[in-house]
Short mmCIF file of C-alpha atoms in Angstrom, two decimals:
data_model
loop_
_atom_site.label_atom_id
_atom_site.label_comp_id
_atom_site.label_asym_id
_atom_site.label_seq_id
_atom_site.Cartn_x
_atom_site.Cartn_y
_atom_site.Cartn_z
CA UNK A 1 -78.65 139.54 289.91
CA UNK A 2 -80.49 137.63 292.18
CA UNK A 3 -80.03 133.27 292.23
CA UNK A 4 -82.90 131.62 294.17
CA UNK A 5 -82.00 127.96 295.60
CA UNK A 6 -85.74 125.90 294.64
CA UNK A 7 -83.75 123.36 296.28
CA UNK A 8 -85.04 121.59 299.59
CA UNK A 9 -84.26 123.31 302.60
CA UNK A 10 -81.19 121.51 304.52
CA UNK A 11 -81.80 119.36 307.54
CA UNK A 12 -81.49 120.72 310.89
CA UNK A 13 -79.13 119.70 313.44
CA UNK A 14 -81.78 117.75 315.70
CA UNK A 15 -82.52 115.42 311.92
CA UNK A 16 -78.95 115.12 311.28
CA UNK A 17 -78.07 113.41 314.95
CA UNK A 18 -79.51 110.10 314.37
CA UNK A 19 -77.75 109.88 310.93
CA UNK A 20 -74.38 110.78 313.04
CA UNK A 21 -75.21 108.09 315.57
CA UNK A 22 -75.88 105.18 313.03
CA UNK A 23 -72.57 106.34 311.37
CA UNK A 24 -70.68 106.25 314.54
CA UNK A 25 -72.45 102.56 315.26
CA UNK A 26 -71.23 100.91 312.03
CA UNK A 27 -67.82 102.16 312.17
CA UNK A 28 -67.78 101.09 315.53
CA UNK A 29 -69.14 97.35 314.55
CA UNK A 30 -66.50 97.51 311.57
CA UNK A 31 -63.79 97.70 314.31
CA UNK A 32 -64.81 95.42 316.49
CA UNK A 33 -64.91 93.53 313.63
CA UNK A 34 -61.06 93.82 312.91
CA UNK A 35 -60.15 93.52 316.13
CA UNK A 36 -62.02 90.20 316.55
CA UNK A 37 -60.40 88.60 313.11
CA UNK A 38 -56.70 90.02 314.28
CA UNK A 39 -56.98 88.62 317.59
CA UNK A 40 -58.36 84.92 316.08
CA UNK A 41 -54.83 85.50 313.34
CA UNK A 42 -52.61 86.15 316.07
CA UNK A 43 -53.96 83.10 318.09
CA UNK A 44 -53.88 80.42 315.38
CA UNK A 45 -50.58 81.47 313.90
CA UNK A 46 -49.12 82.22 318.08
CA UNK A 47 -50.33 78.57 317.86
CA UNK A 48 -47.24 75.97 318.31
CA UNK A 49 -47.56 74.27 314.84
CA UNK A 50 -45.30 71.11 316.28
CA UNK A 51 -47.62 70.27 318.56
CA UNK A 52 -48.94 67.29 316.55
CA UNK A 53 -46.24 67.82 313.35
CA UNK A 54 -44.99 66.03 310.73
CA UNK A 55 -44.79 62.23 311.80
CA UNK A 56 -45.82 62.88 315.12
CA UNK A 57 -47.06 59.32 316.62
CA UNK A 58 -49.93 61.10 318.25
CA UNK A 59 -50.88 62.93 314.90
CA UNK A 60 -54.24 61.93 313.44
CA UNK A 61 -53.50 63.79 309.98
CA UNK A 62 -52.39 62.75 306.92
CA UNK A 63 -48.89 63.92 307.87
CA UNK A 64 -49.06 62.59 311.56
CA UNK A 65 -47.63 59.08 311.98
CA UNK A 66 -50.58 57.41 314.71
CA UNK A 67 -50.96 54.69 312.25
CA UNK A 68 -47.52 53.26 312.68
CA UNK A 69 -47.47 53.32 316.03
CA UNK A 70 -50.85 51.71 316.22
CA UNK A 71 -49.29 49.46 314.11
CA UNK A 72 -46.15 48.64 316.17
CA UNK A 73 -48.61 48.17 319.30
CA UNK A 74 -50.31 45.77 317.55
CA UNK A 75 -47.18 43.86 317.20
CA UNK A 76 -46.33 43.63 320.62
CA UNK A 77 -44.16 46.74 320.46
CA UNK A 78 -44.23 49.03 323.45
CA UNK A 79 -44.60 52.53 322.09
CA UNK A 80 -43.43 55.52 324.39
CA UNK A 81 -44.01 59.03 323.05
CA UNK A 82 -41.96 61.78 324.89
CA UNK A 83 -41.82 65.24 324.14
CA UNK A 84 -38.93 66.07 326.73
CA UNK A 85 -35.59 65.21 325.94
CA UNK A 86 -34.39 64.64 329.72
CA UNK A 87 -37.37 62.47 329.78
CA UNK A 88 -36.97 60.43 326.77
CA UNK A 89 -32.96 59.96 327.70
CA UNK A 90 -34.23 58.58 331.30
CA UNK A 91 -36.36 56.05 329.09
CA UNK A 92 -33.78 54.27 327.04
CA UNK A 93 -32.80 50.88 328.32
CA UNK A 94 -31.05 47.82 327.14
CA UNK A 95 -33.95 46.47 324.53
CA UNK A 96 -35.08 50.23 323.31
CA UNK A 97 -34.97 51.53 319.67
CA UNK A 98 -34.69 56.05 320.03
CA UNK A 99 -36.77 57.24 316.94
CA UNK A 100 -37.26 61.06 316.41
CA UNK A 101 -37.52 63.03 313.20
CA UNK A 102 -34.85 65.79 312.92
CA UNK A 103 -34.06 67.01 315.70
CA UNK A 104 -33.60 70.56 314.36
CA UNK A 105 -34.24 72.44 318.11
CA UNK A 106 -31.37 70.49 319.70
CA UNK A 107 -28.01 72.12 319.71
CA UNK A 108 -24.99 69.22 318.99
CA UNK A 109 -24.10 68.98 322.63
CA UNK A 110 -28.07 68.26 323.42
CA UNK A 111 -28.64 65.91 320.81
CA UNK A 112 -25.26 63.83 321.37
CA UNK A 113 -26.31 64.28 325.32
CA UNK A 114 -29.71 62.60 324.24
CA UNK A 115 -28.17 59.73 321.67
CA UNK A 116 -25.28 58.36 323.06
CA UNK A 117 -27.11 56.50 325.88
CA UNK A 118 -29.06 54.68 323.03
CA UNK A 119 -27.47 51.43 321.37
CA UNK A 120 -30.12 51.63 318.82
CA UNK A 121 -31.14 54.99 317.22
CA UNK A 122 -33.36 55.99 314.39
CA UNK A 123 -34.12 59.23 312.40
CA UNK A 124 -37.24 59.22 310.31
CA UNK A 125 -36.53 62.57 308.92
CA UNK A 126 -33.51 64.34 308.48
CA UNK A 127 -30.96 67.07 306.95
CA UNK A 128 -27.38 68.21 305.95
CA UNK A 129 -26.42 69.82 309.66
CA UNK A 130 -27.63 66.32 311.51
CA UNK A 131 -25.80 64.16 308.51
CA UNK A 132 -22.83 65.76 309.31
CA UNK A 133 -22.95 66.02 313.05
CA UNK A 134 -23.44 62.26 313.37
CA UNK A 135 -20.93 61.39 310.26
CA UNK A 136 -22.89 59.09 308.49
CA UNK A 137 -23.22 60.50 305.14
CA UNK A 138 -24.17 63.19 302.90
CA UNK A 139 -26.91 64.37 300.15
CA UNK A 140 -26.97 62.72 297.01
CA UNK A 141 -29.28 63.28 293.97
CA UNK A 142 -31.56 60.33 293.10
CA UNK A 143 -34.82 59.27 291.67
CA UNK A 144 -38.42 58.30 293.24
CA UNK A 145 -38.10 55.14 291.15
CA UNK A 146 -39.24 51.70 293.32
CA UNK A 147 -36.59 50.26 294.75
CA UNK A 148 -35.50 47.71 296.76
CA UNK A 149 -33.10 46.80 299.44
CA UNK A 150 -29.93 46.07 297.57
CA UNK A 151 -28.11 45.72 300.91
CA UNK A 152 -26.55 43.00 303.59
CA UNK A 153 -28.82 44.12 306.24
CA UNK A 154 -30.94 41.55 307.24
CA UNK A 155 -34.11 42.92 308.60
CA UNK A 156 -34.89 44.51 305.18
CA UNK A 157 -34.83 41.35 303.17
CA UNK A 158 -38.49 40.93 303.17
CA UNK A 159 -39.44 44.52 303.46
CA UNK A 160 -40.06 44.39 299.23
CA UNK A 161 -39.86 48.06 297.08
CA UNK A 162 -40.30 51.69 298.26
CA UNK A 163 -40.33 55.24 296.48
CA UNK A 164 -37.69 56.87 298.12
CA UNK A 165 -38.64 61.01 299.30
CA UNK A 166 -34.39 61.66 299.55
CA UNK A 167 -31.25 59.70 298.52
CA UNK A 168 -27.86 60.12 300.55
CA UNK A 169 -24.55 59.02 299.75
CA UNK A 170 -23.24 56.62 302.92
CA UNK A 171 -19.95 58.00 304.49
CA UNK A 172 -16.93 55.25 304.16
CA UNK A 173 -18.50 51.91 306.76
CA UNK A 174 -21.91 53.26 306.38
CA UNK A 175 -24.59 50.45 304.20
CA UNK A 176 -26.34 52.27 301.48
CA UNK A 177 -29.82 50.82 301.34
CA UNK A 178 -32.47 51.02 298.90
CA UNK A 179 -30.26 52.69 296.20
CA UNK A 180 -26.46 52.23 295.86
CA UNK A 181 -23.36 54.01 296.44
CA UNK A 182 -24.04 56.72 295.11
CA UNK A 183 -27.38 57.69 296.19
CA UNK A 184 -29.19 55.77 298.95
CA UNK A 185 -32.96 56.04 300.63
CA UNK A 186 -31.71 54.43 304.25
CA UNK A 187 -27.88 54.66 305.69
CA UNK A 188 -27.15 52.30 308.18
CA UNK A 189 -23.90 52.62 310.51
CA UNK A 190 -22.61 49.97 312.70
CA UNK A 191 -19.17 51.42 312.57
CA UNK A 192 -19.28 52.02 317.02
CA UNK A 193 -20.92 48.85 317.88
CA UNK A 194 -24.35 51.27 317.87
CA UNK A 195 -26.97 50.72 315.56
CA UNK A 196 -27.57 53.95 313.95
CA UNK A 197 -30.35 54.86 310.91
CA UNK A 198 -31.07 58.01 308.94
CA UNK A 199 -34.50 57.47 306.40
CA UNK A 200 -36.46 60.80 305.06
CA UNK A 201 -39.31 58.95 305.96
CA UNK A 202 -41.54 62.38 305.81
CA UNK A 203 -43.76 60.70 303.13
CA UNK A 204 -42.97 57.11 303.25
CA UNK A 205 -44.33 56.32 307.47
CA UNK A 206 -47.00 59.44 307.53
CA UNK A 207 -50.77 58.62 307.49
CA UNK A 208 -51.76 58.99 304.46
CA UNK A 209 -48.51 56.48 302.42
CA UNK A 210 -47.76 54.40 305.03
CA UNK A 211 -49.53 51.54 303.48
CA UNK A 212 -48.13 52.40 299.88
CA UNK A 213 -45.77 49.52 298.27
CA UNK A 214 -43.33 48.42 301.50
CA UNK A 215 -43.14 51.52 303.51
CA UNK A 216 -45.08 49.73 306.20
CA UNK A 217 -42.61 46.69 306.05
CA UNK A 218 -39.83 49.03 306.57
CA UNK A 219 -40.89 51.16 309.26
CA UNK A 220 -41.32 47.71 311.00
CA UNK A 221 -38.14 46.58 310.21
CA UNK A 222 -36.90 49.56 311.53
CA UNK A 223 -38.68 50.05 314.77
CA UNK A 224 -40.00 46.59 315.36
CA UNK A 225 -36.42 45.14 316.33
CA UNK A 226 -36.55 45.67 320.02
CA UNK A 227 -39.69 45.55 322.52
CA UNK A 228 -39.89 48.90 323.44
CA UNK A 229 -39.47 52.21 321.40
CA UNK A 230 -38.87 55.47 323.04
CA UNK A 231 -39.83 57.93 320.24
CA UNK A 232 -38.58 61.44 321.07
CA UNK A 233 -40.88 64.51 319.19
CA UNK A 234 -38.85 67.39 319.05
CA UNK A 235 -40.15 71.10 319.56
CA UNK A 236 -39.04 74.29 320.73
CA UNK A 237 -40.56 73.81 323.57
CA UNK A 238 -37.86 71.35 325.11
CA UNK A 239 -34.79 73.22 322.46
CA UNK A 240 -31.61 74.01 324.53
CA UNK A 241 -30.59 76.58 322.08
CA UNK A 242 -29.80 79.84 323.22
CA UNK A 243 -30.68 82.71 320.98
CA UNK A 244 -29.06 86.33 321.80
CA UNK A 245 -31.93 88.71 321.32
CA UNK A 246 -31.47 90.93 318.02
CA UNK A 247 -30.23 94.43 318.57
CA UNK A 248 -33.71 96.66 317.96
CA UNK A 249 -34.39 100.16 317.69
CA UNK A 250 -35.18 100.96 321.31
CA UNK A 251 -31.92 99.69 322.22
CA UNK A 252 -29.83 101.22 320.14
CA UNK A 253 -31.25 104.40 321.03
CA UNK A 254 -30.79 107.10 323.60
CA UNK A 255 -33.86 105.90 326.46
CA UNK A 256 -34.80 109.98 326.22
CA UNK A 257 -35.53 109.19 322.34
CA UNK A 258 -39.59 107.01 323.05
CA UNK A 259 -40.59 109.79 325.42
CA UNK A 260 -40.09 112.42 322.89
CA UNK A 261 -41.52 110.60 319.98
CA UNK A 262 -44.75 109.90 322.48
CA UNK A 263 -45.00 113.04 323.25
CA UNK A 264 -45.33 114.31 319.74
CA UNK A 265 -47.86 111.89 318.85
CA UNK A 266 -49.58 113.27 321.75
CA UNK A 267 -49.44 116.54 320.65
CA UNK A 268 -50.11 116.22 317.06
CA UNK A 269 -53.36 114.04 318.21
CA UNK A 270 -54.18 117.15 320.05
CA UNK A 271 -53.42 119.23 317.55
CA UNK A 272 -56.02 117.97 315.32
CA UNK A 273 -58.44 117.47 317.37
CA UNK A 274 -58.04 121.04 318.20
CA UNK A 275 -58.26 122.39 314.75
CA UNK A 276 -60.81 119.96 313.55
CA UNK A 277 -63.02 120.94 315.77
CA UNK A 278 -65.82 123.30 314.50
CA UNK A 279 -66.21 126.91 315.18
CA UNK A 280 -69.72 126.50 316.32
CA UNK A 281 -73.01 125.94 315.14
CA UNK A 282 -73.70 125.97 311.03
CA UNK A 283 -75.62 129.52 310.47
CA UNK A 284 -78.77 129.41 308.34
CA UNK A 285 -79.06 132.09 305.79
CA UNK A 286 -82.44 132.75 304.78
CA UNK A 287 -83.28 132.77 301.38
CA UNK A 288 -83.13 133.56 298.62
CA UNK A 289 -79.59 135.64 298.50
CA UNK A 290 -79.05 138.50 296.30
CA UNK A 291 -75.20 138.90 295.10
CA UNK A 292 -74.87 141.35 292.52
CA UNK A 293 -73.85 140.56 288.53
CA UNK A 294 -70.71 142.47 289.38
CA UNK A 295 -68.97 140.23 291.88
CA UNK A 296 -69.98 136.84 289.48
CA UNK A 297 -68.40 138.65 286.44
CA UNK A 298 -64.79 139.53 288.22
CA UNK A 299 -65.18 136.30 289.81
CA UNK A 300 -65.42 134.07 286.47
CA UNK A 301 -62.58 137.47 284.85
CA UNK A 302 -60.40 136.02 287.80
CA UNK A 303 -60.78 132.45 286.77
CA UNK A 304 -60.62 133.11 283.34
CA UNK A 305 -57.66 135.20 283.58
CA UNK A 306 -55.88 132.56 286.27
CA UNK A 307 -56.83 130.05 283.68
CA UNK A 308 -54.94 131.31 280.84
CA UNK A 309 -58.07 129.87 278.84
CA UNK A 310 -58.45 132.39 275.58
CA UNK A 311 -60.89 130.07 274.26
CA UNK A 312 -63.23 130.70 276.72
CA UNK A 313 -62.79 134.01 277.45
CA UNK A 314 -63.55 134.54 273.59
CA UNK A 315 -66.14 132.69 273.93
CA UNK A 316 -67.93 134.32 276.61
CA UNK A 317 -67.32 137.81 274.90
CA UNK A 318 -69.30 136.70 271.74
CA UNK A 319 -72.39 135.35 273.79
CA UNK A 320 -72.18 138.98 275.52
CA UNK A 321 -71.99 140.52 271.90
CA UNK A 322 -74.52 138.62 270.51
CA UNK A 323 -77.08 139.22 273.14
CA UNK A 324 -76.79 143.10 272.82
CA UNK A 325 -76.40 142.83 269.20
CA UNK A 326 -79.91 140.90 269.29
CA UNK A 327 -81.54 143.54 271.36
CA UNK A 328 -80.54 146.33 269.25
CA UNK A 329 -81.89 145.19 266.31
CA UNK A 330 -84.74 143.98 267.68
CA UNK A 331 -84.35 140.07 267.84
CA UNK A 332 -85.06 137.81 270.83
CA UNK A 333 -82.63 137.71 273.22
CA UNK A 334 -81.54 134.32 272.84
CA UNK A 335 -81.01 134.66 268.83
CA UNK A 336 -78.74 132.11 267.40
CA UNK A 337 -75.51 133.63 265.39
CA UNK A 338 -77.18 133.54 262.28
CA UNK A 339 -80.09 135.42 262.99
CA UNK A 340 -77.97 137.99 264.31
CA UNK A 341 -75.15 137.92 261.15
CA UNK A 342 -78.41 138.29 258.67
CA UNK A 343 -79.61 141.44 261.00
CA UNK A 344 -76.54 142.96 261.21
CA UNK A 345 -75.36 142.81 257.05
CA UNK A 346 -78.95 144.00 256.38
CA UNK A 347 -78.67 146.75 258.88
CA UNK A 348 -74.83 147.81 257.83
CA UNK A 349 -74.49 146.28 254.39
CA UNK A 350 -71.85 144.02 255.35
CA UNK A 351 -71.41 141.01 253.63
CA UNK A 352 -73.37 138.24 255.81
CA UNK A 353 -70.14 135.91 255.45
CA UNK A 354 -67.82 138.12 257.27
CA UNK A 355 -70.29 138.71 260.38
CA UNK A 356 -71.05 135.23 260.90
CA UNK A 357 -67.27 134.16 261.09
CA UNK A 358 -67.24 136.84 263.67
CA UNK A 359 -69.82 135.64 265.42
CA UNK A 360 -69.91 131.97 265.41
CA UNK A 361 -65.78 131.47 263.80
CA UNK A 362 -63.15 129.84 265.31
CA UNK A 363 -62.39 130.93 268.80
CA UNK A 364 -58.63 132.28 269.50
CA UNK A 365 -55.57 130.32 270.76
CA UNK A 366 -54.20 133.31 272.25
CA UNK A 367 -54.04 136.41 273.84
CA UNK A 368 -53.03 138.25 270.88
CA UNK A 369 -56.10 136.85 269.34
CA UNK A 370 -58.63 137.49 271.84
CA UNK A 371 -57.63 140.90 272.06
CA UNK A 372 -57.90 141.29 268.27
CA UNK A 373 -61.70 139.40 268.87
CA UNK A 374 -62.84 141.69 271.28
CA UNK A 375 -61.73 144.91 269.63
CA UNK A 376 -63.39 143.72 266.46
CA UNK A 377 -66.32 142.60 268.60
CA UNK A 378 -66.79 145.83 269.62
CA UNK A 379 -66.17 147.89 266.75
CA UNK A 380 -69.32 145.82 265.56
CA UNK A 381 -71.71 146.67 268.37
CA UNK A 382 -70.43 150.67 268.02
CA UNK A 383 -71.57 150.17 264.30
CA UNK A 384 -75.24 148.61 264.99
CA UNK A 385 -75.80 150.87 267.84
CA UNK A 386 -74.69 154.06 265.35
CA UNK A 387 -76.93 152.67 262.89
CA UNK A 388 -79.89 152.43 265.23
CA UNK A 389 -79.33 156.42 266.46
CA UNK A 390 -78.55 154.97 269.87
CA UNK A 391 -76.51 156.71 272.13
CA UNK A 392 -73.64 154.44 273.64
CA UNK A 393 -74.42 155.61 277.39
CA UNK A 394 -78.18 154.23 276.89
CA UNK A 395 -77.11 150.67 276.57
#
């Protein structure tokens, strides 16, 4: 049997390099391309994101708290913003209010190192390990209903309502203000002769609420009681913590263990480079390529066979059938089943019924079947070709 390929010759090598470059270019702008967005990621999120943080008095944002300082200058208030801790504890005089959010990056010892200098001390922000450190209360459930002082304190008599963020319940001498007892927006302590405030001011002195029902009012009776405020921003850049670096798998590890794991990276990557690589050059066969009906009919026996497909196999022995059927009684080669059946029950005076559900039937399910199929099959071909005076051999 003979197969000619009408199909356009393949490329040659010398058409196929600039394809292979312009692949080898886009891959390589795809990269670059990766590289360029993971190194922007790593920058903006290596970025220190307390830089100008929540109620920082430098912070333009709706969360930054420039407007209340601005604010407090305008009253005559002297407004000192320090990011170091040393430096802000220098700073504190006789006439100076300390304001700082939480200072969460301060160990107990720092923060009572930076407070206890200051006779006046507020916290805009807060939570439950700085509550407890300085004594002054605890968390308490409440309700962002208005509400107003409800206290003895007399710098907040004019300051009107506010919608507290957090309530706290005031420790035994502490004033609960702007709730009650039980659940309190500001906690005042004058129990050590120190003036000493918690708020959650997080949404009440930002940018963007400030001037929303009193909050203004009270951040200026808060921080408007002196002439000069030393307001402290806390970061990690000025913490005194000291963290103990996490064990890790290099260091729980034998130090022979990373050479030996580099070195089999290195010699798998060599490894497939080595057997990836190509024999040599593609060899062009000329066409077109003879391969004899032999080798194709074991081959698709082998599949068939591998397959366990009886369908198939009984199919392909009736199309065989037919076509030598069709020949020997003188039909076209590519008669349908009925053509055949009709030629066959003239020829052998077989009912036409019985050859066409030979022919054209149901296919069989199984082995058993197929071999049944192809013995009948056959039996039916030794019948036409007696009838015709044919010799077997000739076919």
């Amino acid at each position: 049997m003979t197969i000619v390929d009408q199909t356009t010759p393949a490329p040659s090598t010398a058409e196929e390099r600039p394809r292979r470059t312009r692949t080898i270019v886009g891959w390589v702008i795809v990269v670059a391309l990766v590289l360029l967005v993971a190194f922007v990621a790593i920058r903006v999120s290596a970025s220190s994101p307390g830089a100008r943080g929540t109620l920082d008095p430098e912070g333009r944002d709706d969360a930054g708290a420039l407007a209340l300082a601005e604010i407090l200058r305008e009253q005559g208030v002297e407004v000192s913003v320090f990011r170091s801790r040393a430096e802000a504890r220098a700073a504190l005089g006789d006439d100076t209010t300390l304001v700082m959010t939480n200072p969460y990056t301060l160990t107990d010892a720092g923060l009572r190192e930076l407070i206890d200098p200051a006779a006046r001390v507020v916290f805009l922000s807060t939570g439950t390990h700085l509550l407890n450190t300085i004594d002054i209360g605890d968390n308490a459930p409440g309700s962002s209903d208005a509400v107003s002082a409800g206290c003895d304190v007399a710098e907040f008599a004019d300051v009107g309502t506010i919608r507290p963020d957090r309530s706290f319940s005031p420790a035994d001498g502490v004033d609960a203000c702007f709730g009650d007892d039980d659940g309190a927006a500001v906690l005042v302590d004058d129990r050590s002769g120190d003036h000493r405030v918690v708020v959650e001011g997080t949404r009440l002195f930002s940018n963007a609420y400030l001037a929303e029902n009193g909050n203004a009012a009270l951040a200026l009776a808060l921080l408007g009681q002196t002439d000069r405020v030393v307001w402290y921003v806390p970061s990690f850049a000025d913490t005194d913590i000291e963290a103990e670096s996490p064990d890790t798998l290099g260091s729980l590890t034998p130090p022979w263990v990373t050479p030996v794991i580099l070195l089999l990276l290195a010699a798998g990557i060599a490894t497939a480079v080595w057997r990836g690589q190509r024999f040599g050059p593609l060899v062009a066969e000329t066409l077109p390529v003879t391969v004899r009906a032999s080798e194709t009919m074991h081959g698709r026996a082998r599949l068939t066979a591998q397959a366990g497909d009886a369908p198939h196999a009984g199919q392909a022995l009736r199309d065989g059938a037919q076509r030598r059927l069709a020949r020997r009684l003188g039909l076209a080669v590519h008669a349908g089943a009925d053509e055949v059946a009709d030629a066959a029950s003239d020829r052998l005076r077989i009912p036409r019924g019985t050859l066409q559900s030979l022919l054209a039937g149901p296919l069989p399910a199984d082995d058993a079947a197929l071999v049944d199929l192809a013995r009948r099959l056959d039996e039916l071909e030794n019948a036409v070709e007696a009838s015709t005076g044919t010799a077997k051999g000739e076919r």
